[in-house]
Coordinates of C-alpha atoms in Angstrom, one line a residue:
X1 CA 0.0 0.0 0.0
X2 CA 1.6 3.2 -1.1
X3 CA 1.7 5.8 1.6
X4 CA 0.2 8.9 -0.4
X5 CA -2.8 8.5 -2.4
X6 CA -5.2 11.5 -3.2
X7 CA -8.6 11.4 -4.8
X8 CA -8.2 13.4 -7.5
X9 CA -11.3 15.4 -9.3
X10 CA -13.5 18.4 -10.8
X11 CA -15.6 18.0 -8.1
X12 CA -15.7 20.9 -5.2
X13 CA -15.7 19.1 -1.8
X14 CA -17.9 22.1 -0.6
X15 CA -20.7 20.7 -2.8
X16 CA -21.0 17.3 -1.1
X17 CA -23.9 16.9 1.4
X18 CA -23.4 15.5 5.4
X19 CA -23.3 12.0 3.6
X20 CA -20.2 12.5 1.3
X21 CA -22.7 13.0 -2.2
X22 CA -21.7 15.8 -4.6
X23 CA -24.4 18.0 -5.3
X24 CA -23.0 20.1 -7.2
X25 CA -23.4 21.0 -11.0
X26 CA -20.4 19.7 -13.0
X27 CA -21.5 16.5 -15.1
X28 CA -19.8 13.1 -14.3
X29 CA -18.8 12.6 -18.0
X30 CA -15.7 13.6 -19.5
X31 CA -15.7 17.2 -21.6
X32 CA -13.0 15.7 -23.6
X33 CA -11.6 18.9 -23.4
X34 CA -9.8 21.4 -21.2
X35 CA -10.9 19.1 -17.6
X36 CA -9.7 16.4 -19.3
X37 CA -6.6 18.0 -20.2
X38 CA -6.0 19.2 -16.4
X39 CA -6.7 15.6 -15.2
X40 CA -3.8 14.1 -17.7
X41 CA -1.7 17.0 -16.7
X42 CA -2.2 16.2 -12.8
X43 CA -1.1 12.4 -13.6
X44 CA 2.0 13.6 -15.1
X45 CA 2.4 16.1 -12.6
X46 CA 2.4 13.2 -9.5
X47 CA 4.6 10.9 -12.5
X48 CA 7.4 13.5 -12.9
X49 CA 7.1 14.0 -8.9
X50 CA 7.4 10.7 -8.0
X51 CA 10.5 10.2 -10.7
X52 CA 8.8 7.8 -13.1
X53 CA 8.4 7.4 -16.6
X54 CA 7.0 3.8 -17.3
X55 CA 4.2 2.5 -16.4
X56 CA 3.1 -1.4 -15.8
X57 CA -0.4 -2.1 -17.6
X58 CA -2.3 -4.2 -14.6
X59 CA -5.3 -6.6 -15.0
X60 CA -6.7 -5.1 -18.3
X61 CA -10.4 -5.8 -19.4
X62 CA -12.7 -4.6 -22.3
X63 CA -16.2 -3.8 -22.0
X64 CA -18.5 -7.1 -22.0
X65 CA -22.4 -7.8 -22.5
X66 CA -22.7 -4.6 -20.0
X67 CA -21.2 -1.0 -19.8
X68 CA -21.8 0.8 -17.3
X69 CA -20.4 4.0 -18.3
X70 CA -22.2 7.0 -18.8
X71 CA -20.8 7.3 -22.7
X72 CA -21.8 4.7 -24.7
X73 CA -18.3 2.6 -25.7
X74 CA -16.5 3.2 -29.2
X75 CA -15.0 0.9 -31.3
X76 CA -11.7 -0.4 -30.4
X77 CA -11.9 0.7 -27.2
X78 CA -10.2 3.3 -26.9
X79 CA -6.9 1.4 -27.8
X80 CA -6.4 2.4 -31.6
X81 CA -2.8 3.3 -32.4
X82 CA -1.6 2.5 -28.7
X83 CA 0.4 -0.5 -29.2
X84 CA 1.7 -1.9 -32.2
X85 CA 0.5 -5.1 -32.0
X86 CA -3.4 -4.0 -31.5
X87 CA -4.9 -5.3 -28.6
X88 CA -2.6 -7.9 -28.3
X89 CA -0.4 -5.6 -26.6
X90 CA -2.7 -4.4 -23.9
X91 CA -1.9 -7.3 -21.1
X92 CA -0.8 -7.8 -18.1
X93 CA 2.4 -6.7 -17.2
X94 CA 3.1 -4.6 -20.1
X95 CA 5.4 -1.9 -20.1
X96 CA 4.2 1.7 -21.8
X97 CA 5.6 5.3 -21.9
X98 CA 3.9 8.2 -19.9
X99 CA 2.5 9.0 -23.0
X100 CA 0.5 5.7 -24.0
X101 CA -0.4 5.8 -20.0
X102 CA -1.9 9.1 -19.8
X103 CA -3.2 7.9 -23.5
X104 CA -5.1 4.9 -21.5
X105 CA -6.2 7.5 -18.5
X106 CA -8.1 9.2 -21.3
X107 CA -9.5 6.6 -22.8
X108 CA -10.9 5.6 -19.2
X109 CA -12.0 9.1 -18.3
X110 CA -14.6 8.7 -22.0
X111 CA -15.9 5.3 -21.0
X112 CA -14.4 3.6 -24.4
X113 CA -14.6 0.6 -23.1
X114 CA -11.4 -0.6 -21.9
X115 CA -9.7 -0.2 -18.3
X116 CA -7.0 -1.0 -16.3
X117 CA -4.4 -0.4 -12.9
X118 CA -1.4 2.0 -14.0
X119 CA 1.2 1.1 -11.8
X120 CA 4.7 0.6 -10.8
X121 CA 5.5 -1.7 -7.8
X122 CA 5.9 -0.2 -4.7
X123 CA 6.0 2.9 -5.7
X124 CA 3.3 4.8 -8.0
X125 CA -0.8 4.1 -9.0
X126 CA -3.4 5.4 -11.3
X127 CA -6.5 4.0 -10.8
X128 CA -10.0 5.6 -12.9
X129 CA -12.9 5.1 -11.6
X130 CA -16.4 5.7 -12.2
X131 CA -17.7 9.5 -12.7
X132 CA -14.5 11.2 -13.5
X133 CA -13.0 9.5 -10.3
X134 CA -8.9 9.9 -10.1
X135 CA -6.9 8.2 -7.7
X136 CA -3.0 8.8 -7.7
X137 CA -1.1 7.1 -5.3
X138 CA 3.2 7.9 -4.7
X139 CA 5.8 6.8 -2.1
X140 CA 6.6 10.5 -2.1
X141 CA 4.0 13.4 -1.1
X142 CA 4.3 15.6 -4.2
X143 CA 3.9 19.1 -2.8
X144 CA 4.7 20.4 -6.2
X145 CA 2.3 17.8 -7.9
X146 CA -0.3 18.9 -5.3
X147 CA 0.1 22.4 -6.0
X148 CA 0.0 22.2 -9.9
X149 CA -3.2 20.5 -9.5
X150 CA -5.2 22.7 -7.4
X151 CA -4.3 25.4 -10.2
X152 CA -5.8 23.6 -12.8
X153 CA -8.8 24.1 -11.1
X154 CA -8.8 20.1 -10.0
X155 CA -9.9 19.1 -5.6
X156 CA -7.1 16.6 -4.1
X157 CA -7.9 14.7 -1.1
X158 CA -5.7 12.8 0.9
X159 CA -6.9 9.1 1.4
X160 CA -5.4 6.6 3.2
X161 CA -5.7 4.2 0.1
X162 CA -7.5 3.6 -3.2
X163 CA -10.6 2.2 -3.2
X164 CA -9.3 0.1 -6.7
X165 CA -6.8 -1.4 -4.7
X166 CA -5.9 -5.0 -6.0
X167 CA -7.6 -7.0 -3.4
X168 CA -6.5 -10.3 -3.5
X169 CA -8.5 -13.7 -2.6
X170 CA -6.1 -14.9 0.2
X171 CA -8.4 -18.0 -0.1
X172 CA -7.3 -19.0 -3.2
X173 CA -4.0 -20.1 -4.4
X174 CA -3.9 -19.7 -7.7
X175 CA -2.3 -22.6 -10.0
X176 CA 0.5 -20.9 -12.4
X177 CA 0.6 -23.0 -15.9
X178 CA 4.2 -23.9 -14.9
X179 CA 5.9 -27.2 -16.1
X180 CA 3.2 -28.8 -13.9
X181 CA 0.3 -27.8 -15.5
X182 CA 1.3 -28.3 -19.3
X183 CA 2.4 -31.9 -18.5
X184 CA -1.1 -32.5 -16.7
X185 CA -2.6 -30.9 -19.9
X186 CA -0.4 -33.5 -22.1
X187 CA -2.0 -36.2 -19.8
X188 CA -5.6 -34.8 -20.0
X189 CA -5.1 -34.5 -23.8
X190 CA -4.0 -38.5 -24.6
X191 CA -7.3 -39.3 -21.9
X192 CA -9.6 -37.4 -23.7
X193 CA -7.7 -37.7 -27.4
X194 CA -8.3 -33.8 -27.5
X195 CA -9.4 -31.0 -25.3
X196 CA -10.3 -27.3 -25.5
X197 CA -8.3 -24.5 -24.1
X198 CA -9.8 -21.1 -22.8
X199 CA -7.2 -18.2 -22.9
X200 CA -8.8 -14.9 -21.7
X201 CA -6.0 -12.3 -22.4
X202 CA -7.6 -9.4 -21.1
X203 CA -10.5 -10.0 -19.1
X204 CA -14.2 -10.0 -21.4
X205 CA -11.9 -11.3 -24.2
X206 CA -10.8 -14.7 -24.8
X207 CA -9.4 -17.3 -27.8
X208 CA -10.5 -21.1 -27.9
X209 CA -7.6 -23.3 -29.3
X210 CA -8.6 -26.8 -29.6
X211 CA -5.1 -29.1 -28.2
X212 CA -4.3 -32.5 -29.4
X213 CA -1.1 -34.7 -28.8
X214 CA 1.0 -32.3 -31.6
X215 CA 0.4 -29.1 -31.5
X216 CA 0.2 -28.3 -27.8
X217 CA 3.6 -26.4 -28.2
X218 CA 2.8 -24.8 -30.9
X219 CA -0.2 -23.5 -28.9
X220 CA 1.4 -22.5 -26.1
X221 CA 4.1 -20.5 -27.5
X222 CA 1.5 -18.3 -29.5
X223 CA 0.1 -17.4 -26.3
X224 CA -0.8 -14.2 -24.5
X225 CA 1.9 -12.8 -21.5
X226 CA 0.0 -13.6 -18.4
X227 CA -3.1 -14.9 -19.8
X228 CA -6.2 -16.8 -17.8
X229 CA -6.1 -21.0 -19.4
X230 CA -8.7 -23.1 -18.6
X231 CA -8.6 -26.6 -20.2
X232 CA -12.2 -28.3 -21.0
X233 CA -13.3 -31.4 -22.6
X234 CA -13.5 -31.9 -26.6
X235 CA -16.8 -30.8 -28.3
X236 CA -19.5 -33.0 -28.8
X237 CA -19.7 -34.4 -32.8
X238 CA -23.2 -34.2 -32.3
X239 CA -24.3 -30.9 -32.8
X240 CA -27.8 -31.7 -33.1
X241 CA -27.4 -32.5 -29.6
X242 CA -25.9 -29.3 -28.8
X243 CA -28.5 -27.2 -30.5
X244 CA -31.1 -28.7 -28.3
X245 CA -28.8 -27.9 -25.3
X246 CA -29.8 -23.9 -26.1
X247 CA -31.2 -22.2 -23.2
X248 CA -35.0 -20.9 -23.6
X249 CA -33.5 -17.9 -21.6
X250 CA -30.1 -16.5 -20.5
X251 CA -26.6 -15.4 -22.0
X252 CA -24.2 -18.3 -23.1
X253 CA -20.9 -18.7 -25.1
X254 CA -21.6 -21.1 -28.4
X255 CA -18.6 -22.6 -29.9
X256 CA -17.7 -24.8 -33.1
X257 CA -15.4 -25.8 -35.1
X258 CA -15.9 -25.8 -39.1
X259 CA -14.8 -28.3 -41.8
X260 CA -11.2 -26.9 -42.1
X261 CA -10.7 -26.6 -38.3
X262 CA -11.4 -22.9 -36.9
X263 CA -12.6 -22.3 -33.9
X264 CA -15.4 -19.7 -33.5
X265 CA -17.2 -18.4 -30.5
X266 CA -20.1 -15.9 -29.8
X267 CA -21.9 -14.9 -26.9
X268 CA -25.6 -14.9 -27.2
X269 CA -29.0 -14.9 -25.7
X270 CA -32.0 -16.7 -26.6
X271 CA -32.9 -14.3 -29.1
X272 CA -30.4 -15.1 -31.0
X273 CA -30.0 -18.5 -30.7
X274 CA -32.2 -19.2 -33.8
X275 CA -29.6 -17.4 -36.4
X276 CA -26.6 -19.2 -34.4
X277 CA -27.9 -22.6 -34.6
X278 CA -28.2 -22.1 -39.0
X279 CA -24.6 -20.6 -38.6
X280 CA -23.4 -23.8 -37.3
X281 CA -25.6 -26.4 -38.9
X282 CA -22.7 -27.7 -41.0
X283 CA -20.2 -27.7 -38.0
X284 CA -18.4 -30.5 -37.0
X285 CA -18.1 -30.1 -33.7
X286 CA -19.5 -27.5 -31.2
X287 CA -20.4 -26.8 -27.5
X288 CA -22.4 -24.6 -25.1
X289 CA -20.4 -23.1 -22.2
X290 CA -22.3 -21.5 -19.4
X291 CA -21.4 -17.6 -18.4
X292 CA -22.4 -18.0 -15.0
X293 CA -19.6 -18.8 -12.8
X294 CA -21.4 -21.7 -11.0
X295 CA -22.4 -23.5 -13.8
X296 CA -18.7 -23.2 -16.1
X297 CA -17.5 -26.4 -15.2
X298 CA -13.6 -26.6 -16.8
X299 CA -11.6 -29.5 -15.7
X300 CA -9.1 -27.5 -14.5
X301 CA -7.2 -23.7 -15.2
X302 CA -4.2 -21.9 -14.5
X303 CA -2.4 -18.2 -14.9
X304 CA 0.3 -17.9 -17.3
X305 CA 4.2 -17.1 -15.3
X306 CA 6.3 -14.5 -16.5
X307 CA 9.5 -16.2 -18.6
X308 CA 11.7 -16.3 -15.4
X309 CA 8.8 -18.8 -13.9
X310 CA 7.1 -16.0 -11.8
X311 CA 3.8 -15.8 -11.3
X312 CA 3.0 -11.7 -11.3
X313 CA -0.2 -12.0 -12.7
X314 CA -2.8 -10.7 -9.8
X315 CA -5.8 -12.4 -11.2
X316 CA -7.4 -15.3 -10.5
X317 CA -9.3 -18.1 -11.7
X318 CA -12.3 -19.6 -10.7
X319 CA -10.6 -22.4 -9.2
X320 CA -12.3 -25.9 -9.8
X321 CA -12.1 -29.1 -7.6
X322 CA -8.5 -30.2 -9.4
X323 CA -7.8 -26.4 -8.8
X324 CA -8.5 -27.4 -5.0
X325 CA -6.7 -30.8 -5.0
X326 CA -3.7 -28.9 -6.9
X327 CA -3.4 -26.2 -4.1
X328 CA -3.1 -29.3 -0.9
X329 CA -0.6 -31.4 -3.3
X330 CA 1.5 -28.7 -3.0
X331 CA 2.2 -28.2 0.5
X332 CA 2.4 -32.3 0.6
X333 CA 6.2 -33.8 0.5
X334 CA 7.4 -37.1 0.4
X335 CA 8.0 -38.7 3.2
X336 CA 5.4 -36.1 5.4
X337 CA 3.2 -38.3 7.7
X338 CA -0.4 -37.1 7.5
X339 CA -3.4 -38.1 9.2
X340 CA -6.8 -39.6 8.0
X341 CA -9.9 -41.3 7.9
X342 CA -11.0 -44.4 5.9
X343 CA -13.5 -43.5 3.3
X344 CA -14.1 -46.7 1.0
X345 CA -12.2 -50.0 0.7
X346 CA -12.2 -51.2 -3.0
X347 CA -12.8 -54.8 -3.9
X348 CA -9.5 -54.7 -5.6
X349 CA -7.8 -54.2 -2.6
X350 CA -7.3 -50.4 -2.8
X351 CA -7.9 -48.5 0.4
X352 CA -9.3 -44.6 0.3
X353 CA -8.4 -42.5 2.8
X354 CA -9.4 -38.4 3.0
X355 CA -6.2 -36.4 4.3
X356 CA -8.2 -32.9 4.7
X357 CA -10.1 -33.0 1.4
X358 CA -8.1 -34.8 -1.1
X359 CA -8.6 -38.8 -1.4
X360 CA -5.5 -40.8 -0.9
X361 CA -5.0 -44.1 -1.4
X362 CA -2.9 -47.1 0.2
X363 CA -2.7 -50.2 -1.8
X364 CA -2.7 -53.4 -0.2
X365 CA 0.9 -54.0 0.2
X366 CA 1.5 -50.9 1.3
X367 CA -0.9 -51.5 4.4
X368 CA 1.1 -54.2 7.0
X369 CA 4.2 -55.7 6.9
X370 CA 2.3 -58.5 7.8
X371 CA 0.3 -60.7 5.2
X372 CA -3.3 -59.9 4.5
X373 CA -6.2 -61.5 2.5
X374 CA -7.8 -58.2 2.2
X375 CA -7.6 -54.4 3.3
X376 CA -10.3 -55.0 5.5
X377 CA -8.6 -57.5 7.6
X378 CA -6.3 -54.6 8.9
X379 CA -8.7 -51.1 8.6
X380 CA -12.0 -50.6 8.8
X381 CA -14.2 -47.3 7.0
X382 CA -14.6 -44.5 9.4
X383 CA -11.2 -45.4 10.9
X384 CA -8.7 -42.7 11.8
X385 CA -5.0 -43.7 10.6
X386 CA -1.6 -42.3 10.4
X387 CA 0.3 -42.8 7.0
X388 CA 3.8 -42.1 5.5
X389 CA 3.2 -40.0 1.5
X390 CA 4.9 -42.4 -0.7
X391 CA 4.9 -39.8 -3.9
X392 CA 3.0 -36.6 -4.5
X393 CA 1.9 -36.9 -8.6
X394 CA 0.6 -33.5 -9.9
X395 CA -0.3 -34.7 -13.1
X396 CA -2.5 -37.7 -12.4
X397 CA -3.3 -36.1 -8.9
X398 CA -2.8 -39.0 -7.2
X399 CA -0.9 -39.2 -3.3
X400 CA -0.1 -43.0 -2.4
X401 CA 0.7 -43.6 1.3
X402 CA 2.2 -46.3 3.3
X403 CA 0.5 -47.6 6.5
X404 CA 2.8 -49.9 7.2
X405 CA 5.9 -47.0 6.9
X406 CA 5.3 -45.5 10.1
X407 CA 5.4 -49.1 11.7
X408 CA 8.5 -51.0 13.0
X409 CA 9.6 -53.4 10.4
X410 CA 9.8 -57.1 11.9
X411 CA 11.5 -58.2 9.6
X412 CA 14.8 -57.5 10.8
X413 CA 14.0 -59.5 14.1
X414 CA 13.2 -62.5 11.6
X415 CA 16.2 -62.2 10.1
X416 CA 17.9 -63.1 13.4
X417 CA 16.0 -66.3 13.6
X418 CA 17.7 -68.3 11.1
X419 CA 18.6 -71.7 11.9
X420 CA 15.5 -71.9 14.4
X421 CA 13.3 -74.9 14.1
X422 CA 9.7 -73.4 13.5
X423 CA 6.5 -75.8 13.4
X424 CA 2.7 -74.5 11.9
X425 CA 0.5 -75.3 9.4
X426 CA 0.7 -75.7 5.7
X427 CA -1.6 -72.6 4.0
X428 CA -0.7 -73.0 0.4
X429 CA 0.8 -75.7 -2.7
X430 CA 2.2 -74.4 -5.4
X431 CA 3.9 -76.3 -8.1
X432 CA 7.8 -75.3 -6.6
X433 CA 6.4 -76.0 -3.0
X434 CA 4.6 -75.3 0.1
X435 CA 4.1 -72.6 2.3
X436 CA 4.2 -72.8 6.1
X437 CA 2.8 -70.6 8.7
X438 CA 5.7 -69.7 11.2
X439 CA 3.3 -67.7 13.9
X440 CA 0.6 -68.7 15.9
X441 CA -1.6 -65.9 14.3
X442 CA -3.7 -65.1 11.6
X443 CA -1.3 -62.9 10.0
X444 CA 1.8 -64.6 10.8
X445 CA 4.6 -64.5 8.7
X446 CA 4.6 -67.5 6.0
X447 CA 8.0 -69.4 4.9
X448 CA 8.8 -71.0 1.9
X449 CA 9.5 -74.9 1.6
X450 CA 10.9 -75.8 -1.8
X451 CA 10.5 -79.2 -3.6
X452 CA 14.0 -79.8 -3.1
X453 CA 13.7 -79.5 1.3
X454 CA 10.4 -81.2 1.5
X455 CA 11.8 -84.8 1.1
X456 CA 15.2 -86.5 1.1
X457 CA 13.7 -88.4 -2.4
X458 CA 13.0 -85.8 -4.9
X459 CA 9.5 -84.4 -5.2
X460 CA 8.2 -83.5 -8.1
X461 CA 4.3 -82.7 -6.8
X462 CA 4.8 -81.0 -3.4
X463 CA 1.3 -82.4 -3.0
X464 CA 2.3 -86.1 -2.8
X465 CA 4.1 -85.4 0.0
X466 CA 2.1 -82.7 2.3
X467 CA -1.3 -80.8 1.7
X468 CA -3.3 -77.9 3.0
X469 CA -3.3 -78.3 6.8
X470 CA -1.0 -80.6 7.7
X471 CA 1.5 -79.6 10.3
X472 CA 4.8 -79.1 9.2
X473 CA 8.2 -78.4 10.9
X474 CA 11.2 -76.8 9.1
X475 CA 14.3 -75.1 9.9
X476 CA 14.4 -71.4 9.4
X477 CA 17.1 -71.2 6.6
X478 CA 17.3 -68.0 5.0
X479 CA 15.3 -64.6 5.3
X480 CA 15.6 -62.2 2.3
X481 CA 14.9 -59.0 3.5
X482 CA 15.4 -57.2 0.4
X483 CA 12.6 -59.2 -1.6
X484 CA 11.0 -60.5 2.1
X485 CA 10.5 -64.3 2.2
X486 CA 11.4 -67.1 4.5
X487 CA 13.1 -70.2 3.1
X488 CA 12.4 -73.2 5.1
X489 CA 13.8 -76.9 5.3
X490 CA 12.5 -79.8 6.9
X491 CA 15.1 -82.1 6.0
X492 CA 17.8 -79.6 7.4
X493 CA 15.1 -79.4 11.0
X494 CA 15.2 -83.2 11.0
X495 CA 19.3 -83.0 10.7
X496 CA 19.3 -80.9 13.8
X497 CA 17.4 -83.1 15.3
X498 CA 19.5 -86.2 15.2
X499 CA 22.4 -83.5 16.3
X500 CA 21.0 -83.1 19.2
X501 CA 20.1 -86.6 20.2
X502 CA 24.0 -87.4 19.6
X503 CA 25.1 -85.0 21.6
X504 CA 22.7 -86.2 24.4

């Protein structure tokens, strides 16, 4: 916030009743002549006394469906001859002379149609607002400035700030389309085959550029600085469908795409949906995108970084659930234990858990160092647990965690069993052996007996020899902690065995 900002207008403070209204007579539309000409020469009055000479062009917009200026808009907005790229040089961020600025000022003070913050960071504002409203904001106090423009017959008040501040959502994080975002847009593109993507370069004005596997470069470096993205799904081939899909009443944005592969849009009501619907009769593809914000579903959006991977850009998207799930991701880590509760168990063994919003998942392995038949032998819905993130993935949005990471491993301990003579029950035969059960528990640790240790004779069906149930007793011969199994051997068990009777 800039420590001097005046309110800057034609307007005589003495004609403003006990509630702050003026009353007097001067009209609240530009003369576009000798007022105006004082206001431009106060701005550069407060420039030159506050040592600038460039201005930063901040969150631009063009008039939409309304205006709610007291002169009716012109063409181009105001903006004609300003820049030499058109309007494709009115963005965010964009550097102009005093000149083009007080240029802009003018074109604000007429109601043409366009608007924006004049700034420079930290140190000086311009801000238009409605009815011949000024507001000039310094790090210095410009006496001179001050002076100069109570002699061209102009009011300055002191304010303790602009009311066209840039108030930020602190709610809202916004997602920059950073290396992130373009590879979850190359991801959303090979699910969907093709999608659409929104880029509103000035607000009230946007371009439609549909993406598919090979051109999303191409797309992306043709760009706008600072631009709002917002990725949605393909049109429908069905335009039939789409026609039908016209409001009886309300404002919406109608897209298609013709035989040779331009995009259009238009905005329009129900009166003129008739003479839309025979524009795009032949289309081969086209959509109907809502204008209300509750009802514009995108899959996901994004503000365009500076080059240097800054995001400067002060406006913000509407941010959508993957918005949402973007914003936690990023203050997760790997490694970070978090805390949650059991929201579904799948019947292919993947367990959901919600960690303040955003659905993780542990798959079964990842639950116990102990075996399992099924998640729900260890957790249970509703159930609070504490898990270990495995990986944060920003493109697919997914978080795997590790129950069994924040417990003590047992199998170390195991390991320091070998050469103990373990008895349980045979749970398994498969065509190389049998498994035992080593604890007296439902999830106890299972070892391997191969073919080879089930008999002195060789074995070619393990179950010849033992089946599912029987009782078996093996020496504990090897544990494998880096791919975790047990290798046990009877025949080696019944060798100790006879060692010991010798030795008694």
């Amino acid at each position: 916030m800039l420590p001097y900002v005046h309110r800057v207008t034609k307007y005589d403070p003495a004609d403003r009743d006990q509630h702050g209204h003026y009353t007097g007579a001067e009209p609240a539309i530009s003369d576009h002549g000798p007022v105006e000409a004082a206001y431009l020469q106060a701005v550069t009055a407060f420039a030159e006394g506050t040592g600038v000479d460039q201005l930063a062009i901040r969150e631009p917009e063009i008039g939409g469906l309304a205006h709610f200026g007291l002169e009716p808009p012109v063409d181009g907005y105001g903006l004609i001859g300003l820049f030499p790229d058109g309007l494709a040089g009115f963005h965010d961020g964009a550097q102009v002379s005093i000149t083009a600025g007080l240029a802009l000022v003018r074109a604000m003070l007429r109601d043409n149609g366009a608007w924006c913050r004049l700034e420079v960071e930290g140190a000086f504002a311009v801000h238009v607002g409605w009815d011949q409203y000024l507001y000039v904001g310094s790090t210095r106090p410009c006496e001179t400035a001050l002076a100069q423009t109570r002699s061209l017959g102009l009011f300055p008040e002191r304010l303790d700030a602009s009311p066209y501040d840039f108030a930020p959502d602190a709610l809202h994080v916004q997602r920059p389309a950073d290396a992130d975002f373009w590879a979850r847009v190359r991801w959303t593109v090979s699910a969907y085959r093709a999608t659409f993507l929104e880029e509103t370069y000035v607000a009230n004005a946007s371009r439609w550029h549909r993406l598919t596997r090979d051109n999303i470069e191409a797309v992306r470096s043709q760009l706008a600085p600072r631009a709002q993205l917002a990725v949605w799904p393909d049109l429908l081939t069905d335009v039939d469908a789409v026609l039908a899909s016209l409001p009886d009443m309300g404002v919406v944005e109608i897209l298609w795409e013709d035989e040779d592969g331009r995009i259009t849009s238009t905005v329009a009501d129900e009166t003129q949906c008739e003479s839309v619907a025979y524009r795009i009769a032949g289309a081969r593809a086209a959509a109907v995108v809502s204008l209300v914000v509750d009802e514009r579903h995108p899959l996901f959006t994004a503000v365009l970084p500076d080059s240097d991977g800054i995001l400067r850009a002060r406006w913000q998207t509407e941010p959508t659930p993957s918005d949402r799930d973007w914003a936690f991701l990023k203050t997760l880590r790997r490694g970070q234990v978090v805390t949650g509760t059991v929201t579904s168990i799948a019947d292919f063994g993947v367990t959901f858990v919600d960690i303040g919003g955003f659905t993780a998942m542990i798959n079964i392995p990842e639950l116990s160092w102990r075996p399992s038949n099924h998640p729900s032998d260890i957790v249970s819905v509703g159930q609070e647990i504490t898990a270990e993130v495995l990986d944060v993935d920003m493109v697919r949005e997914r978080v795997p965690l590790s129950l069994k990471a924040v417990q003590e491993d047992p199998w170390p301990q195991l390991a320091q069993r070998i050469g103990q003579v373990v008895t349980g029950p045979v749970t398994r035969i498969l065509p190389f052996g049998a498994f035992v059960r080593i604890e007296d528990r439902d999830d106890g640790f299972e070892g391997l007996v191969h073919n080879s240790e089930l008999d002195a004779s060789p074995v070619e069906r393990p179950e010849d020899v033992v089946q599912v149930g029987d009782t078996l007793t093996g020496e504990i011969i090897d544990v494998d902690l880096t791919r975790r199994r047990i290798t046990l051997s009877p025949i080696q068990a019944a060798t100790a065995g006879l060692r010991d009777q010798a030795h008694e």
